Coordinates of C-alpha atoms in Angstrom, one line a residue:
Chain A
X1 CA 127.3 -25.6 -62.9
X2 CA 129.0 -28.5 -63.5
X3 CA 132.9 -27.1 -64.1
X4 CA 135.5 -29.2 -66.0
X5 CA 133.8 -32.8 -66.4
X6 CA 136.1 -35.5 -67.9
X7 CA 135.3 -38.8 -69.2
X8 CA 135.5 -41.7 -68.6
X9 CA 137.1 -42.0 -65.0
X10 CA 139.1 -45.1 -65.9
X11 CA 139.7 -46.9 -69.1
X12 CA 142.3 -49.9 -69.6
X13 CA 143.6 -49.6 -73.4
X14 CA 145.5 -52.7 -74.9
X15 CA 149.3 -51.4 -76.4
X16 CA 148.3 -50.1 -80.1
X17 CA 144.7 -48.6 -79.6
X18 CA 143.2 -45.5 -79.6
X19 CA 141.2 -43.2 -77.4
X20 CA 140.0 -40.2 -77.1
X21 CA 139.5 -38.3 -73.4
X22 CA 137.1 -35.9 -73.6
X23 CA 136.3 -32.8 -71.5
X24 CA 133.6 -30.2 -71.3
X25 CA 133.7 -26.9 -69.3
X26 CA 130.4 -25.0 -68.7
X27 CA 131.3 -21.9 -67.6
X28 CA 132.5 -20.0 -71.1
X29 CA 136.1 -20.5 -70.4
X30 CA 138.3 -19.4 -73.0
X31 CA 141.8 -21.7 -72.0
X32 CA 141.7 -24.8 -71.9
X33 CA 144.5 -27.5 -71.0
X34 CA 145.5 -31.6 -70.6
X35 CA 148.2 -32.4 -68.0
X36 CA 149.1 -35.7 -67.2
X37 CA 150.4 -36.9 -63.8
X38 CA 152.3 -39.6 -63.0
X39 CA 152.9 -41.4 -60.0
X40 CA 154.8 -39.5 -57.2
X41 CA 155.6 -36.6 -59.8
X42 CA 154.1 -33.2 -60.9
X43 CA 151.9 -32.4 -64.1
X44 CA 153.1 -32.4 -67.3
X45 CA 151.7 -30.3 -69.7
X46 CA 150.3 -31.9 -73.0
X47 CA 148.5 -29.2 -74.8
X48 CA 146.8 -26.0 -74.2
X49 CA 143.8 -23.7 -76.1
X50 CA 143.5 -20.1 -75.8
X51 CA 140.1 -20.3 -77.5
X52 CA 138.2 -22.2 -80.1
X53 CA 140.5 -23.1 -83.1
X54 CA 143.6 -22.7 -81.4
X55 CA 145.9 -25.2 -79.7
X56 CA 149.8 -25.6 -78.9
X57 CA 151.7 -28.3 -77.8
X58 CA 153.2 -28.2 -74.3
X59 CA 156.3 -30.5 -72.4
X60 CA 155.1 -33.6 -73.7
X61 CA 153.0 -33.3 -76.8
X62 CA 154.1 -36.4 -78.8
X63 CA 151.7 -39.0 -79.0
X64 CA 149.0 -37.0 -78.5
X65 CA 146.6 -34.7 -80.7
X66 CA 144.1 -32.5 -79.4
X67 CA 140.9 -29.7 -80.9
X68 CA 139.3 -27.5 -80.2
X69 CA 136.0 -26.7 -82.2
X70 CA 134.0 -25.2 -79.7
X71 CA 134.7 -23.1 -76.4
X72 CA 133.1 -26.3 -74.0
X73 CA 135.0 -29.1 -75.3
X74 CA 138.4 -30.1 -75.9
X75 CA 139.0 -33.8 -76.2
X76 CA 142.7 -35.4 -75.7
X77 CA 143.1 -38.1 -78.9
X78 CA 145.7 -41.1 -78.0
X79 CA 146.6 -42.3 -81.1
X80 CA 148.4 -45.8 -81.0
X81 CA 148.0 -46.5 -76.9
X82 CA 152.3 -47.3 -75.1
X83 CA 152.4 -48.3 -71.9
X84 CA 154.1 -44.8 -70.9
X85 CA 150.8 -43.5 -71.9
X86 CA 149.7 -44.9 -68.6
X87 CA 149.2 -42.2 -66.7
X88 CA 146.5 -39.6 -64.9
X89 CA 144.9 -37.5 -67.1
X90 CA 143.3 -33.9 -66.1
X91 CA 141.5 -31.7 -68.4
X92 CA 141.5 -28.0 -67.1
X93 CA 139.9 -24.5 -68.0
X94 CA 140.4 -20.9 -66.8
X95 CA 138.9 -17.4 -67.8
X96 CA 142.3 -16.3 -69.2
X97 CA 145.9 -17.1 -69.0
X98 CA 147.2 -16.5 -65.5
X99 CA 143.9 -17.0 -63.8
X100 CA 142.9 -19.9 -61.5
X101 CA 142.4 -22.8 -63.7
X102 CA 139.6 -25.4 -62.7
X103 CA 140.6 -29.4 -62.7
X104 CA 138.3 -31.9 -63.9
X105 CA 138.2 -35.0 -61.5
X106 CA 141.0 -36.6 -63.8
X107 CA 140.8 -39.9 -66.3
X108 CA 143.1 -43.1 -65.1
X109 CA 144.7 -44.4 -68.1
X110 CA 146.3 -47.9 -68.0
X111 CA 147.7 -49.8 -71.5
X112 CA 148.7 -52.7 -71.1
Chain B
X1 CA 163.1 -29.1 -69.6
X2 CA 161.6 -28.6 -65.9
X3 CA 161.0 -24.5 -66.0
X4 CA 159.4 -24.9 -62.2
X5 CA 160.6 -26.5 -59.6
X6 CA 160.2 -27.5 -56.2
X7 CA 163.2 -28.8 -54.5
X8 CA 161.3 -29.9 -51.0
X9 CA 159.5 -33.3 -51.8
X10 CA 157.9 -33.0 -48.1
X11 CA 157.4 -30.7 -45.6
X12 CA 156.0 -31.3 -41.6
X13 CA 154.8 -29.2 -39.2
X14 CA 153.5 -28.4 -35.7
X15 CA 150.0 -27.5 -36.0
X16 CA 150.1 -23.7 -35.2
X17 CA 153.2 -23.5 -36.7
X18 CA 154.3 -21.9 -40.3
X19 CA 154.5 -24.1 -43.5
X20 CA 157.0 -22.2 -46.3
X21 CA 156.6 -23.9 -49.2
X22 CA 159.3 -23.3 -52.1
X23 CA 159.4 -22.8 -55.8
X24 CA 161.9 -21.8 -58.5
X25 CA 161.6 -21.3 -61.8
X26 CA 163.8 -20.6 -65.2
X27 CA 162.0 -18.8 -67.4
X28 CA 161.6 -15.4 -66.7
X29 CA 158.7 -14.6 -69.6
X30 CA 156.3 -16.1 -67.1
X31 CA 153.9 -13.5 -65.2
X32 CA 151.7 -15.2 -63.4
X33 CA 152.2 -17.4 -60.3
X34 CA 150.1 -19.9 -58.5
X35 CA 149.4 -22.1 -56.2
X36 CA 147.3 -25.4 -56.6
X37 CA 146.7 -27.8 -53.6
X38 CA 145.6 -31.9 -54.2
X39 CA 144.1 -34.2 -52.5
X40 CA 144.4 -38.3 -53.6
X41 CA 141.8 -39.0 -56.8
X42 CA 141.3 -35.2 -56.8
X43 CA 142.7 -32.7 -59.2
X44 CA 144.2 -29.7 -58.2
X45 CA 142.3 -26.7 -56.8
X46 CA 143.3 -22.9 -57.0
X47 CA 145.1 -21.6 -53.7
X48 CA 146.6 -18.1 -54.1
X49 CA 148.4 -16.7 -57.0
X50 CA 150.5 -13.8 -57.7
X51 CA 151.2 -11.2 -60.6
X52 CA 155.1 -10.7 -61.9
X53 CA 154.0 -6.8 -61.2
X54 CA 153.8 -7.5 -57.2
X55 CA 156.0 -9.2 -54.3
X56 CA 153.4 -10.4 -52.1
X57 CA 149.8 -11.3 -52.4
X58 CA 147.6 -12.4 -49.3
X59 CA 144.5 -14.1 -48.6
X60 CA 143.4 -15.3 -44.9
X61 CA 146.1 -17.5 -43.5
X62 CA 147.6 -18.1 -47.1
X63 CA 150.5 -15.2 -48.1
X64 CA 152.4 -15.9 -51.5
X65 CA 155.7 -14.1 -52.1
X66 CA 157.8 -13.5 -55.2
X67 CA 161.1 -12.7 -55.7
X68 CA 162.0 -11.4 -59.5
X69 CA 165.6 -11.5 -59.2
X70 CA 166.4 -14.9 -57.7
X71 CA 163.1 -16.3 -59.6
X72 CA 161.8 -17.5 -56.5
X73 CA 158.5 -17.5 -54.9
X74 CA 157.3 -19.1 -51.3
X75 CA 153.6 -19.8 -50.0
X76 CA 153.9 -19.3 -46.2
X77 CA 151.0 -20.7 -44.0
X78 CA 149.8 -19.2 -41.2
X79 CA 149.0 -20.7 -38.8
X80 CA 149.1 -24.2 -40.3
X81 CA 146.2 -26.5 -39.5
X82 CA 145.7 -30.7 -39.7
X83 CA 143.1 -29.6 -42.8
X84 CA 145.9 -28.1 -44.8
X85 CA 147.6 -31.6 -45.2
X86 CA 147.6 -32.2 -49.0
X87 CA 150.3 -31.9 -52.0
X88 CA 150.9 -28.4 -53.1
X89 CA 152.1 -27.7 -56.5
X90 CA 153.2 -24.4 -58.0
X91 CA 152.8 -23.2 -61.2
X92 CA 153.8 -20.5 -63.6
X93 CA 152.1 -19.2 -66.7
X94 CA 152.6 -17.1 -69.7
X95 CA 150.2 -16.7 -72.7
X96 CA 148.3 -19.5 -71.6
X97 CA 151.1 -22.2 -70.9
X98 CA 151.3 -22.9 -67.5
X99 CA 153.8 -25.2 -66.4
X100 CA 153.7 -26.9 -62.8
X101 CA 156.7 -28.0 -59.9
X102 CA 156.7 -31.3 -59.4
X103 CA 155.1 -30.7 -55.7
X104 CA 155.2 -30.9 -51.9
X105 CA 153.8 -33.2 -49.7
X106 CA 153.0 -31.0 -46.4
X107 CA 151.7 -32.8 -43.6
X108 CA 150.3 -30.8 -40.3
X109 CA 150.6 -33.0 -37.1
X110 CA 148.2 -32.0 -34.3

Protein backbone atom coordinates (compact mmCIF):
# COMPACT_ATOMS: atom_id res chain seq x y z
CA UNK A 1 0.00 0.00 0.00
CA UNK A 2 1.02 3.17 -0.88
CA UNK A 3 -1.10 5.52 1.82
CA UNK A 4 -1.81 9.24 1.14
CA UNK A 5 0.51 10.19 -2.00
CA UNK A 6 0.57 13.92 -3.01
CA UNK A 7 1.80 15.54 -5.96
CA UNK A 8 4.01 17.16 -7.04
CA UNK A 9 6.57 17.67 -4.03
CA UNK A 10 7.41 21.22 -4.99
CA UNK A 11 5.98 23.61 -7.56
CA UNK A 12 6.94 27.45 -7.92
CA UNK A 13 3.60 29.29 -9.27
CA UNK A 14 4.05 32.90 -10.69
CA UNK A 15 1.26 35.51 -8.63
CA UNK A 16 -2.16 34.92 -10.74
CA UNK A 17 -1.92 31.11 -11.87
CA UNK A 18 -3.52 28.18 -11.12
CA UNK A 19 -2.86 24.74 -9.76
CA UNK A 20 -4.25 21.98 -8.73
CA UNK A 21 -2.53 19.60 -5.73
CA UNK A 22 -3.65 16.38 -6.02
CA UNK A 23 -3.89 13.38 -3.63
CA UNK A 24 -4.79 9.80 -3.71
CA UNK A 25 -5.35 7.43 -0.74
CA UNK A 26 -5.32 3.58 -1.33
CA UNK A 27 -6.68 2.21 1.56
CA UNK A 28 -10.71 2.92 1.12
CA UNK A 29 -10.64 5.90 3.44
CA UNK A 30 -13.75 7.56 3.78
CA UNK A 31 -12.33 11.36 5.18
CA UNK A 32 -10.30 13.03 3.66
CA UNK A 33 -8.55 16.53 4.45
CA UNK A 34 -5.90 19.60 3.08
CA UNK A 35 -4.05 21.45 5.80
CA UNK A 36 -1.58 23.86 5.17
CA UNK A 37 1.49 24.72 7.29
CA UNK A 38 3.37 27.48 7.47
CA UNK A 39 6.58 28.23 8.76
CA UNK A 40 7.10 27.87 12.60
CA UNK A 41 3.18 27.51 12.94
CA UNK A 42 0.61 24.62 13.21
CA UNK A 43 -1.87 23.27 10.39
CA UNK A 44 -4.54 25.07 9.15
CA UNK A 45 -7.31 23.41 8.00
CA UNK A 46 -8.54 24.12 4.27
CA UNK A 47 -11.18 21.59 3.52
CA UNK A 48 -12.41 18.27 4.62
CA UNK A 49 -14.52 15.11 2.87
CA UNK A 50 -16.55 12.73 4.86
CA UNK A 51 -17.03 10.69 1.62
CA UNK A 52 -17.32 10.96 -2.09
CA UNK A 53 -19.53 14.00 -3.00
CA UNK A 54 -19.19 15.78 0.13
CA UNK A 55 -16.81 18.56 1.21
CA UNK A 56 -16.85 21.58 3.78
CA UNK A 57 -14.71 24.36 4.14
CA UNK A 58 -12.42 24.49 7.20
CA UNK A 59 -10.24 27.73 8.98
CA UNK A 60 -9.02 28.94 5.83
CA UNK A 61 -11.12 27.99 2.93
CA UNK A 62 -10.90 31.13 0.64
CA UNK A 63 -8.98 30.85 -2.24
CA UNK A 64 -9.22 27.46 -2.54
CA UNK A 65 -11.81 24.82 -4.04
CA UNK A 66 -11.63 21.31 -3.55
CA UNK A 67 -13.87 17.64 -4.89
CA UNK A 68 -14.36 14.93 -4.25
CA UNK A 69 -15.69 12.42 -7.02
CA UNK A 70 -14.31 9.38 -5.93
CA UNK A 71 -13.21 7.82 -2.44
CA UNK A 72 -9.11 7.87 -3.62
CA UNK A 73 -8.78 11.26 -4.69
CA UNK A 74 -9.27 14.66 -3.56
CA UNK A 75 -7.34 17.24 -5.36
CA UNK A 76 -6.78 20.94 -3.68
CA UNK A 77 -7.59 23.60 -6.83
CA UNK A 78 -5.58 27.11 -6.26
CA UNK A 79 -7.33 29.34 -8.30
CA UNK A 80 -5.52 32.75 -8.92
CA UNK A 81 -1.92 31.77 -7.05
CA UNK A 82 -1.01 35.06 -3.91
CA UNK A 83 2.03 34.95 -2.37
CA UNK A 84 0.26 33.99 1.01
CA UNK A 85 -0.60 30.92 -0.80
CA UNK A 86 2.97 30.00 -0.19
CA UNK A 87 2.88 27.53 2.03
CA UNK A 88 3.18 23.48 2.90
CA UNK A 89 0.58 21.66 1.74
CA UNK A 90 -0.57 18.10 3.28
CA UNK A 91 -3.33 15.97 1.96
CA UNK A 92 -4.66 13.49 4.76
CA UNK A 93 -7.17 10.46 5.02
CA UNK A 94 -8.62 8.46 7.94
CA UNK A 95 -11.19 5.53 8.26
CA UNK A 96 -13.70 7.93 10.07
CA UNK A 97 -13.83 11.06 11.92
CA UNK A 98 -11.78 10.83 15.12
CA UNK A 99 -9.51 8.07 13.93
CA UNK A 100 -5.73 8.42 13.20
CA UNK A 101 -5.54 10.25 10.01
CA UNK A 102 -2.54 9.44 7.57
CA UNK A 103 -0.33 12.50 6.08
CA UNK A 104 0.90 12.49 2.69
CA UNK A 105 4.64 13.55 2.41
CA UNK A 106 3.33 17.30 1.87
CA UNK A 107 3.49 19.67 -1.53
CA UNK A 108 5.87 22.95 -1.09
CA UNK A 109 4.14 25.74 -2.62
CA UNK A 110 6.02 28.95 -3.45
CA UNK A 111 4.27 32.08 -5.75
CA UNK A 112 6.23 34.40 -6.48
CA UNK B 1 -10.48 31.52 15.49
CA UNK B 2 -7.66 29.08 17.15
CA UNK B 3 -10.17 26.29 18.81
CA UNK B 4 -6.65 24.28 19.99
CA UNK B 5 -3.98 25.48 21.42
CA UNK B 6 -0.72 24.86 22.69
CA UNK B 7 0.66 27.47 24.83
CA UNK B 8 4.43 25.75 25.24
CA UNK B 9 6.35 26.55 21.86
CA UNK B 10 9.27 24.11 23.34
CA UNK B 11 9.81 21.74 25.77
CA UNK B 12 13.52 20.00 26.98
CA UNK B 13 14.27 17.29 28.84
CA UNK B 14 16.69 14.87 30.69
CA UNK B 15 16.66 11.72 28.86
CA UNK B 16 14.87 9.34 31.40
CA UNK B 17 12.92 12.06 32.38
CA UNK B 18 9.07 12.90 31.73
CA UNK B 19 7.93 15.20 28.73
CA UNK B 20 4.12 16.76 29.63
CA UNK B 21 3.05 18.21 26.72
CA UNK B 22 -0.09 20.70 26.85
CA UNK B 23 -3.20 21.40 24.98
CA UNK B 24 -6.33 23.43 25.32
CA UNK B 25 -9.15 23.76 23.43
CA UNK B 26 -12.57 25.97 23.02
CA UNK B 27 -14.96 24.14 21.55
CA UNK B 28 -16.43 21.65 23.59
CA UNK B 29 -18.58 19.71 20.54
CA UNK B 30 -15.24 18.06 19.75
CA UNK B 31 -14.92 14.25 20.86
CA UNK B 32 -11.99 13.02 19.77
CA UNK B 33 -8.36 13.85 20.77
CA UNK B 34 -5.09 13.29 19.29
CA UNK B 35 -1.79 13.39 19.14
CA UNK B 36 0.42 13.70 15.88
CA UNK B 37 4.28 13.90 16.03
CA UNK B 38 6.61 15.56 12.89
CA UNK B 39 9.66 15.33 11.81
CA UNK B 40 11.27 18.22 9.19
CA UNK B 41 9.87 17.47 5.32
CA UNK B 42 7.63 14.89 6.98
CA UNK B 43 3.94 15.11 7.69
CA UNK B 44 2.57 14.24 10.79
CA UNK B 45 2.17 10.68 12.05
CA UNK B 46 -0.65 9.35 14.59
CA UNK B 47 0.63 9.12 18.33
CA UNK B 48 -2.10 8.29 20.83
CA UNK B 49 -5.50 9.69 20.88
CA UNK B 50 -8.29 9.79 23.23
CA UNK B 51 -12.29 9.58 23.24
CA UNK B 52 -14.39 12.65 25.13
CA UNK B 53 -16.04 9.37 26.90
CA UNK B 54 -12.57 8.55 28.81
CA UNK B 55 -9.87 10.53 31.02
CA UNK B 56 -6.82 8.65 30.17
CA UNK B 57 -5.74 6.41 27.39
CA UNK B 58 -2.23 4.60 27.31
CA UNK B 59 0.01 2.99 25.05
CA UNK B 60 3.76 1.86 26.01
CA UNK B 61 5.60 4.89 27.27
CA UNK B 62 2.90 7.32 25.68
CA UNK B 63 -0.23 8.19 28.27
CA UNK B 64 -2.74 10.89 27.03
CA UNK B 65 -4.98 12.53 29.54
CA UNK B 66 -8.15 14.63 29.21
CA UNK B 67 -9.77 16.85 31.40
CA UNK B 68 -13.62 17.77 30.30
CA UNK B 69 -14.10 20.53 32.61
CA UNK B 70 -11.07 22.74 32.17
CA UNK B 71 -10.91 21.45 28.30
CA UNK B 72 -7.56 20.33 28.76
CA UNK B 73 -5.66 17.42 27.72
CA UNK B 74 -1.64 16.46 28.37
CA UNK B 75 0.53 13.69 26.65
CA UNK B 76 3.04 12.62 29.27
CA UNK B 77 6.16 10.71 28.15
CA UNK B 78 7.60 8.09 29.94
CA UNK B 79 10.59 7.73 30.11
CA UNK B 80 11.54 10.24 27.47
CA UNK B 81 14.20 9.16 24.95
CA UNK B 82 16.80 11.22 22.30
CA UNK B 83 14.34 9.36 19.47
CA UNK B 84 11.25 11.15 20.75
CA UNK B 85 12.79 14.66 19.64
CA UNK B 86 10.31 15.97 17.06
CA UNK B 87 7.22 18.60 16.99
CA UNK B 88 4.13 17.38 18.60
CA UNK B 89 0.89 18.76 17.61
CA UNK B 90 -2.55 18.16 19.06
CA UNK B 91 -5.59 17.89 17.57
CA UNK B 92 -9.33 17.74 18.12
CA UNK B 93 -12.12 16.50 15.88
CA UNK B 94 -15.77 16.48 15.54
CA UNK B 95 -17.79 15.14 12.49
CA UNK B 96 -14.77 14.95 10.52
CA UNK B 97 -13.13 18.52 11.18
CA UNK B 98 -10.16 18.19 12.98
CA UNK B 99 -8.51 21.17 13.91
CA UNK B 100 -4.68 21.15 15.14
CA UNK B 101 -2.45 23.36 18.14
CA UNK B 102 0.00 25.20 16.69
CA UNK B 103 2.70 22.60 18.28
CA UNK B 104 5.72 21.81 20.52
CA UNK B 105 9.05 21.51 19.87
CA UNK B 106 10.32 18.76 22.51
CA UNK B 107 13.91 18.09 22.45
CA UNK B 108 15.40 14.95 24.65
CA UNK B 109 19.09 15.65 25.62
CA UNK B 110 21.13 12.47 26.45
Amino acid sequence: NAGVTQTPKFRILKIGQSMTLQCAQDMNHNYMYWYRQDPGMGLKLIYYSVGAGITDKGEVPNGYNVSRSTTEDFPLRLELAAPSQTSVYFCASSLVGGAEAFFGQGTRLTVV
Amino acid sequence: DQQVKQNSPSLSVQEGRISILNCDYTNSMFDYFLWYKKYPAEGPTFLISISSIKDKNEDGRFTVFLNKSAKHLSLHIVPSQPGDSAVYFCAASVDGDMRFGAGTRLTVKP
